[in-house]
Amino acid sequence: MSVSSSAVLLGELRAQTPLVQCITNSVVTNFTANTLLAIGAAPAMVDIVGEAGPFARVAGGLLVNLGTPIPEQRAASEEAVAVANDAGTPWVLDPVAIGSLPIRTALAEKLAAQHPFAIRGNASEILALAGAGTGGKGVESADETEAAAPIAMRLARDLRTVVAVSGPVDLVTDGERILRVSNGDLLLTKITGGGCALGALIAAFAAIRGEFSPVEAVAAAHVVYGIAAERAAAETAGPGSFAARLLDALYAISAAEVSASEQVRAETAPGGGA
Amino acid sequence: MSVSSSAVLLGELRAQTPLVQCITNSVVTNFTANTLLAIGAAPAMVDIVGEAGPFARVAGGLLVNLGTPIPEQRAASEEAVAVANDAGTPWVLDPVAIGSLPIRTALAEKLAAQHPFAIRGNASEILALAGAGTGGKGVESADETEAAAPIAMRLARDLRTVVAVSGPVDLVTDGERILRVSNGDLLLTKITGGGCALGALIAAFAAIRGEFSPVEAVAAAHVVYGIAAERAAAETAGPGSFAARLLDALYAISAAEVSASEQVRAETAPGGGA
Amino acid sequence: MSVSSSAVLLGELRAQTPLVQCITNSVVTNFTANTLLAIGAAPAMVDIVGEAGPFARVAGGLLVNLGTPIPEQRAASEEAVAVANDAGTPWVLDPVAIGSLPIRTALAEKLAAQHPFAIRGNASEILALAGAGTGGKGVESADETEAAAPIAMRLARDLRTVVAVSGPVDLVTDGERILRVSNGDLLLTKITGGGCALGALIAAFAAIRGEFSPVEAVAAAHVVYGIAAERAAAETAGPGSFAARLLDALYAISAAEVSASEQVRAETAPGGGA
């Protein structure tokens, strides 16, 4: 990945203002919509049966987040994903808290097999989706995240998708390449929706039209979000103020700042294509 | 409209603390309730079947916002509107994103015919409700808003309601008079719920008991909200901080400040009553 | 209650990071989750049928808040409470706005009889639950809160629970002892969820493992929350900024600060055990 591909993608996102449909949990709807507006995308929380499908045809990208999956949202998610796939709309799966919770776990497995553009979760969620774990309490250590790398790569290859594992260092892989993004701040784990909003941002970057690889688009979302978090954390030590400042930083962040501050290490897996 | 009618109404609102029932979308419930509390009203998000109706009888005003209309809310909206009309409770319709989305569009058309006190939307939503468009992406230019004026006036006359079109200059009309409110700030379009909270504020102003014309009450909500937005925007350049400051400004704004800062141009339509 | 029991419990809470399941209303989900994260607990908004029950077995504490009780949440609440009682998971009931609203009132009465660890509400809600009132408009005066004391004590004895009445001075009673907590700030009544988040905090304190009496745990939640509110209010005069600062203060508050600032008066009822 060139030093500035995230910066280029940010510029494209703002120029294109992609329409991002979100089917997401009730805890983070507001923060998610504000995150998308702040970065320059157009959010649309169209998540009911009978509308989620038709809208997935005109949306630029779609997020399906399983955080509070009431029956209406479960049906709307399936409706939207089917249409998104038919229409070529890239969509992102965020399998929140899967593992031991039976309903969302079954739905996540079903949706994951339907060719998402990307899947984002923490290590325990990704392990659970790969059949290699039963879920955790949420925030993982750097060691736990790194330990999930081989399984994330296999999952990405098996499902032909990009898998992103959030942690102190984020892993983004398409099964061949693996990008490690070190941008970010611990305060992201002290506000609710810190990961969920990132999932929506990935859908926004996925919606950009142009020549770029999926893994670069997903990594760019992590880079931009992480740098904005660093900037917000530099201005405040408390989570309430941090959440507001994070939106301010996403709104203000420039492509030059992204190029200057991004911390990404790329690696090609042994045996993977270069 | 006298220079200070908005200021007078703000004073009345704070003295009366109207109880405002909100049936609104999942993205903006928190910000909407906080907006109502900040201005001095008492919000009540009573939006389930079996309670929405009875509560509409005791509420001072009612907001029906169709942003995320799950089946329960659709049924609750119809229940509440029927009782509101029976009890004389003024209610406001916010037909979010209608046009191409089939379920909310059908419901909006049905409700609009049931004598709302006011209808608030952006130009594309108002055009869609009038059968003159199929919806847009949300934020419109001043030209687009102004172009909707004749259709908004006709819609207001046809439905015997007040129609408010949000834009760089807001239009408020009862079909005879048209008031153009220039207060506001572009940052309102960079946070989610900027328009939805205004809809709730209109319901609060509609709930004020006393002698005033509906068009003045609706315009007053726009004026107060717009001035608060200007004040908030003067203190911050980012949307996250702006949202918090907007609530602070609504809480602090004085009647004198409203009188001094309001920017309203009144016009009576050719052939309309004076 | 020793001067520092609230401080000790805060230290324990942070050391144990209790997992707190919340079934709560759509208006306050975000603020509630952020409140729990800020104080050092782990929130989980697991509120659907089929998951709420199993999760109540592994959660450290459970909140059932009836603010916007759609049918799915009503069923999930009953499912979760049954399992919580079977598993010994302490759970808190917040009977929001009961009295004249029929559906939540019936559910609150049913749940209250199922041995909650604590019940939190304002005076009108507690009176309604005790069959001594039909609900009010929300914020009560100090006189109204104090007048509810005998009924709160009787309710606590009848239901074998702790009853907390929020007001200018909060009352916390197990039917024998009554603790009056004076910490807090009027701005808590100017933001939505000011009381609902306290309910979640009570569930977090209830989840602490160790030797302490229920009434002390419930009072500790009030003390910590109240002191954080005082600190936030000292830094801002507006409700939008206050909400953010309240989370900052909950995150930053130390045990020493709690010991130094807590304002609790304890009393044993005539005829009650010492």
PDB file of N, CA and C in Angstrom, chain B residues 97-151:
ATOM      1  N   ALA B  97     -37.617  11.338   4.584  1.00  0.00           N
ATOM      2  CA  ALA B  97     -37.122  10.521   3.466  1.00  0.00           C
ATOM      3  C   ALA B  97     -38.226   9.870   2.648  1.00  0.00           C
ATOM      4  N   ILE B  98     -39.412  10.478   2.655  1.00  0.00           N
ATOM      5  CA  ILE B  98     -40.450   9.898   1.794  1.00  0.00           C
ATOM      6  C   ILE B  98     -40.147  10.218   0.346  1.00  0.00           C
ATOM      7  N   GLY B  99     -40.822   9.517  -0.515  1.00  0.00           N
ATOM      8  CA  GLY B  99     -40.613   9.660  -1.950  1.00  0.00           C
ATOM      9  C   GLY B  99     -40.558   8.277  -2.556  1.00  0.00           C
ATOM     10  N   SER B 100     -39.365   7.689  -2.551  1.00  0.00           N
ATOM     11  CA  SER B 100     -39.248   6.360  -3.155  1.00  0.00           C
ATOM     12  C   SER B 100     -39.413   5.225  -2.146  1.00  0.00           C
ATOM     13  N   LEU B 101     -39.271   5.488  -0.875  1.00  0.00           N
ATOM     14  CA  LEU B 101     -39.414   4.414   0.119  1.00  0.00           C
ATOM     15  C   LEU B 101     -40.901   4.153   0.341  1.00  0.00           C
ATOM     16  N   PRO B 102     -41.378   2.956  -0.007  1.00  0.00           N
ATOM     17  CA  PRO B 102     -42.832   2.765  -0.154  1.00  0.00           C
ATOM     18  C   PRO B 102     -43.632   2.814   1.147  1.00  0.00           C
ATOM     19  N   ILE B 103     -43.099   2.247   2.216  1.00  0.00           N
ATOM     20  CA  ILE B 103     -43.940   2.101   3.409  1.00  0.00           C
ATOM     21  C   ILE B 103     -44.181   3.438   4.095  1.00  0.00           C
ATOM     22  N   ARG B 104     -43.113   4.190   4.303  1.00  0.00           N
ATOM     23  CA  ARG B 104     -43.288   5.486   4.960  1.00  0.00           C
ATOM     24  C   ARG B 104     -44.039   6.477   4.067  1.00  0.00           C
ATOM     25  N   THR B 105     -43.849   6.351   2.762  1.00  0.00           N
ATOM     26  CA  THR B 105     -44.527   7.274   1.856  1.00  0.00           C
ATOM     27  C   THR B 105     -46.041   7.084   1.924  1.00  0.00           C
ATOM     28  N   ALA B 106     -46.464   5.843   1.912  1.00  0.00           N
ATOM     29  CA  ALA B 106     -47.908   5.571   2.010  1.00  0.00           C
ATOM     30  C   ALA B 106     -48.462   6.054   3.345  1.00  0.00           C
ATOM     31  N   LEU B 107     -47.730   5.811   4.406  1.00  0.00           N
ATOM     32  CA  LEU B 107     -48.203   6.237   5.727  1.00  0.00           C
ATOM     33  C   LEU B 107     -48.237   7.759   5.830  1.00  0.00           C
ATOM     34  N   ALA B 108     -47.222   8.412   5.293  1.00  0.00           N
ATOM     35  CA  ALA B 108     -47.184   9.878   5.336  1.00  0.00           C
ATOM     36  C   ALA B 108     -48.379  10.470   4.606  1.00  0.00           C
ATOM     37  N   GLU B 109     -48.710   9.896   3.466  1.00  0.00           N
ATOM     38  CA  GLU B 109     -49.852  10.420   2.706  1.00  0.00           C
ATOM     39  C   GLU B 109     -51.142  10.234   3.488  1.00  0.00           C
ATOM     40  N   LYS B 110     -51.264   9.092   4.128  1.00  0.00           N
ATOM     41  CA  LYS B 110     -52.468   8.816   4.914  1.00  0.00           C
ATOM     42  C   LYS B 110     -52.581   9.776   6.105  1.00  0.00           C
ATOM     43  N   LEU B 111     -51.469   9.976   6.800  1.00  0.00           N
ATOM     44  CA  LEU B 111     -51.491  10.845   7.978  1.00  0.00           C
ATOM     45  C   LEU B 111     -51.658  12.309   7.592  1.00  0.00           C
ATOM     46  N   ALA B 112     -51.030  12.704   6.498  1.00  0.00           N
ATOM     47  CA  ALA B 112     -51.091  14.113   6.086  1.00  0.00           C
ATOM     48  C   ALA B 112     -52.525  14.562   5.845  1.00  0.00           C
ATOM     49  N   ALA B 113     -53.361  13.632   5.463  1.00  0.00           N
ATOM     50  CA  ALA B 113     -54.768  13.961   5.194  1.00  0.00           C
ATOM     51  C   ALA B 113     -55.587  14.085   6.474  1.00  0.00           C
ATOM     52  N   GLN B 114     -54.972  13.828   7.620  1.00  0.00           N
ATOM     53  CA  GLN B 114     -55.720  13.819   8.887  1.00  0.00           C
ATOM     54  C   GLN B 114     -55.461  15.064   9.735  1.00  0.00           C
ATOM     55  N   HIS B 115     -55.296  16.190   9.063  1.00  0.00           N
ATOM     56  CA  HIS B 115     -55.274  17.488   9.731  1.00  0.00           C
ATOM     57  C   HIS B 115     -54.150  17.694  10.736  1.00  0.00           C
ATOM     58  N   PRO B 116     -52.913  17.496  10.310  1.00  0.00           N
ATOM     59  CA  PRO B 116     -51.818  17.881  11.209  1.00  0.00           C
ATOM     60  C   PRO B 116     -51.820  19.391  11.424  1.00  0.00           C
ATOM     61  N   PHE B 117     -51.310  19.788  12.582  1.00  0.00           N
ATOM     62  CA  PHE B 117     -51.096  21.217  12.854  1.00  0.00           C
ATOM     63  C   PHE B 117     -50.043  21.755  11.897  1.00  0.00           C
ATOM     64  N   ALA B 118     -49.016  20.946  11.655  1.00  0.00           N
ATOM     65  CA  ALA B 118     -47.942  21.359  10.750  1.00  0.00           C
ATOM     66  C   ALA B 118     -47.258  20.138  10.158  1.00  0.00           C
ATOM     67  N   ILE B 119     -46.660  20.353   9.001  1.00  0.00           N
ATOM     68  CA  ILE B 119     -45.820  19.349   8.351  1.00  0.00           C
ATOM     69  C   ILE B 119     -44.460  19.988   8.120  1.00  0.00           C
ATOM     70  N   ARG B 120     -43.403  19.299   8.553  1.00  0.00           N
ATOM     71  CA  ARG B 120     -42.052  19.835   8.358  1.00  0.00           C
ATOM     72  C   ARG B 120     -41.206  18.859   7.561  1.00  0.00           C
ATOM     73  N   GLY B 121     -40.497  19.355   6.579  1.00  0.00           N
ATOM     74  CA  GLY B 121     -39.593  18.501   5.827  1.00  0.00           C
ATOM     75  C   GLY B 121     -38.635  19.334   5.019  1.00  0.00           C
ATOM     76  N   ASN B 122     -37.726  18.668   4.313  1.00  0.00           N
ATOM     77  CA  ASN B 122     -36.920  19.434   3.360  1.00  0.00           C
ATOM     78  C   ASN B 122     -37.694  19.502   2.044  1.00  0.00           C
ATOM     79  N   ALA B 123     -37.155  20.200   1.080  1.00  0.00           N
ATOM     80  CA  ALA B 123     -37.907  20.446  -0.147  1.00  0.00           C
ATOM     81  C   ALA B 123     -38.320  19.149  -0.830  1.00  0.00           C
ATOM     82  N   SER B 124     -37.414  18.176  -0.900  1.00  0.00           N
ATOM     83  CA  SER B 124     -37.761  16.953  -1.633  1.00  0.00           C
ATOM     84  C   SER B 124     -38.874  16.183  -0.937  1.00  0.00           C
ATOM     85  N   GLU B 125     -38.896  16.233   0.391  1.00  0.00           N
ATOM     86  CA  GLU B 125     -39.961  15.540   1.119  1.00  0.00           C
ATOM     87  C   GLU B 125     -41.314  16.237   0.918  1.00  0.00           C
ATOM     88  N   ILE B 126     -41.292  17.548   0.960  1.00  0.00           N
ATOM     89  CA  ILE B 126     -42.547  18.289   0.752  1.00  0.00           C
ATOM     90  C   ILE B 126     -43.045  18.100  -0.669  1.00  0.00           C
ATOM     91  N   LEU B 127     -42.130  18.133  -1.631  1.00  0.00           N
ATOM     92  CA  LEU B 127     -42.526  17.895  -3.021  1.00  0.00           C
ATOM     93  C   LEU B 127     -43.113  16.492  -3.179  1.00  0.00           C
ATOM     94  N   ALA B 128     -42.475  15.510  -2.535  1.00  0.00           N
ATOM     95  CA  ALA B 128     -42.985  14.135  -2.638  1.00  0.00           C
ATOM     96  C   ALA B 128     -44.383  14.039  -2.044  1.00  0.00           C
ATOM     97  N   LEU B 129     -44.603  14.727  -0.939  1.00  0.00           N
ATOM     98  CA  LEU B 129     -45.911  14.670  -0.287  1.00  0.00           C
ATOM     99  C   LEU B 129     -46.983  15.328  -1.162  1.00  0.00           C
ATOM    100  N   ALA B 130     -46.555  16.317  -1.908  1.00  0.00           N
ATOM    101  CA  ALA B 130     -47.494  17.019  -2.784  1.00  0.00           C
ATOM    102  C   ALA B 130     -47.644  16.305  -4.126  1.00  0.00           C
ATOM    103  N   GLY B 131     -46.986  15.170  -4.260  1.00  0.00           N
ATOM    104  CA  GLY B 131     -47.085  14.436  -5.519  1.00  0.00           C
ATOM    105  C   GLY B 131     -46.263  15.059  -6.623  1.00  0.00           C
ATOM    106  N   ALA B 132     -45.287  15.887  -6.251  1.00  0.00           N
ATOM    107  CA  ALA B 132     -44.517  16.627  -7.253  1.00  0.00           C
ATOM    108  C   ALA B 132     -43.045  16.219  -7.271  1.00  0.00           C
ATOM    109  N   GLY B 133     -42.735  15.074  -6.719  1.00  0.00           N
ATOM    110  CA  GLY B 133     -41.337  14.635  -6.724  1.00  0.00           C
ATOM    111  C   GLY B 133     -41.246  13.259  -6.108  1.00  0.00           C
ATOM    112  N   THR B 134     -40.078  12.673  -6.188  1.00  0.00           N
ATOM    113  CA  THR B 134     -39.924  11.322  -5.660  1.00  0.00           C
ATOM    114  C   THR B 134     -38.801  11.233  -4.647  1.00  0.00           C
ATOM    115  N   GLY B 135     -38.479  12.342  -4.009  1.00  0.00           N
ATOM    116  CA  GLY B 135     -37.480  12.317  -2.942  1.00  0.00           C
ATOM    117  C   GLY B 135     -36.105  12.672  -3.426  1.00  0.00           C
ATOM    118  N   GLY B 136     -35.254  13.053  -2.483  1.00  0.00           N
ATOM    119  CA  GLY B 136     -33.890  13.453  -2.818  1.00  0.00           C
ATOM    120  C   GLY B 136     -32.924  12.887  -1.822  1.00  0.00           C
ATOM    121  N   LYS B 137     -31.733  13.427  -1.785  1.00  0.00           N
ATOM    122  CA  LYS B 137     -30.712  12.877  -0.899  1.00  0.00           C
ATOM    123  C   LYS B 137     -30.631  13.595   0.436  1.00  0.00           C
ATOM    124  N   GLY B 138     -31.460  14.626   0.632  1.00  0.00           N
ATOM    125  CA  GLY B 138     -31.496  15.208   1.960  1.00  0.00           C
ATOM    126  C   GLY B 138     -31.281  16.705   2.001  1.00  0.00           C
ATOM    127  N   VAL B 139     -30.069  17.154   1.808  1.00  0.00           N
ATOM    128  CA  VAL B 139     -29.772  18.564   1.983  1.00  0.00           C
ATOM    129  C   VAL B 139     -29.924  19.287   0.645  1.00  0.00           C
ATOM    130  N   GLU B 140     -30.726  20.336   0.661  1.00  0.00           N
ATOM    131  CA  GLU B 140     -30.983  21.056  -0.588  1.00  0.00           C
ATOM    132  C   GLU B 140     -30.367  22.451  -0.590  1.00  0.00           C
ATOM    133  N   SER B 141     -30.209  22.998  -1.766  1.00  0.00           N
ATOM    134  CA  SER B 141     -29.702  24.357  -1.923  1.00  0.00           C
ATOM    135  C   SER B 141     -30.822  25.362  -1.686  1.00  0.00           C
ATOM    136  N   ALA B 142     -30.425  26.617  -1.554  1.00  0.00           N
ATOM    137  CA  ALA B 142     -31.414  27.686  -1.369  1.00  0.00           C
ATOM    138  C   ALA B 142     -32.370  27.759  -2.557  1.00  0.00           C
ATOM    139  N   ASP B 143     -31.842  27.575  -3.744  1.00  0.00           N
ATOM    140  CA  ASP B 143     -32.693  27.621  -4.936  1.00  0.00           C
ATOM    141  C   ASP B 143     -33.738  26.509  -4.916  1.00  0.00           C
ATOM    142  N   GLU B 144     -33.308  25.316  -4.522  1.00  0.00           N
ATOM    143  CA  GLU B 144     -34.256  24.205  -4.477  1.00  0.00           C
ATOM    144  C   GLU B 144     -35.349  24.455  -3.444  1.00  0.00           C
ATOM    145  N   THR B 145     -34.952  24.995  -2.297  1.00  0.00           N
ATOM    146  CA  THR B 145     -35.948  25.287  -1.263  1.00  0.00           C
ATOM    147  C   THR B 145     -36.943  26.321  -1.772  1.00  0.00           C
ATOM    148  N   GLU B 146     -36.433  27.390  -2.336  1.00  0.00           N
ATOM    149  CA  GLU B 146     -37.299  28.471  -2.804  1.00  0.00           C
ATOM    150  C   GLU B 146     -38.234  27.987  -3.913  1.00  0.00           C
ATOM    151  N   ALA B 147     -37.707  27.100  -4.746  1.00  0.00           N
ATOM    152  CA  ALA B 147     -38.537  26.588  -5.840  1.00  0.00           C
ATOM    153  C   ALA B 147     -39.725  25.787  -5.330  1.00  0.00           C
ATOM    154  N   ALA B 148     -39.624  25.294  -4.112  1.00  0.00           N
ATOM    155  CA  ALA B 148     -40.718  24.505  -3.538  1.00  0.00           C
ATOM    156  C   ALA B 148     -41.826  25.380  -2.962  1.00  0.00           C
ATOM    157  N   ALA B 149     -41.592  26.697  -2.905  1.00  0.00           N
ATOM    158  CA  ALA B 149     -42.534  27.586  -2.213  1.00  0.00           C
ATOM    159  C   ALA B 149     -43.966  27.495  -2.748  1.00  0.00           C
ATOM    160  N   PRO B 150     -44.171  27.592  -4.061  1.00  0.00           N
ATOM    161  CA  PRO B 150     -45.564  27.547  -4.529  1.00  0.00           C
ATOM    162  C   PRO B 150     -46.248  26.226  -4.202  1.00  0.00           C
ATOM    163  N   ILE B 151     -45.486  25.145  -4.301  1.00  0.00           N
ATOM    164  CA  ILE B 151     -46.081  23.838  -4.011  1.00  0.00           C
ATOM    165  C   ILE B 151     -46.367  23.706  -2.517  1.00  0.00           C
TER     166      ILE B 151
END
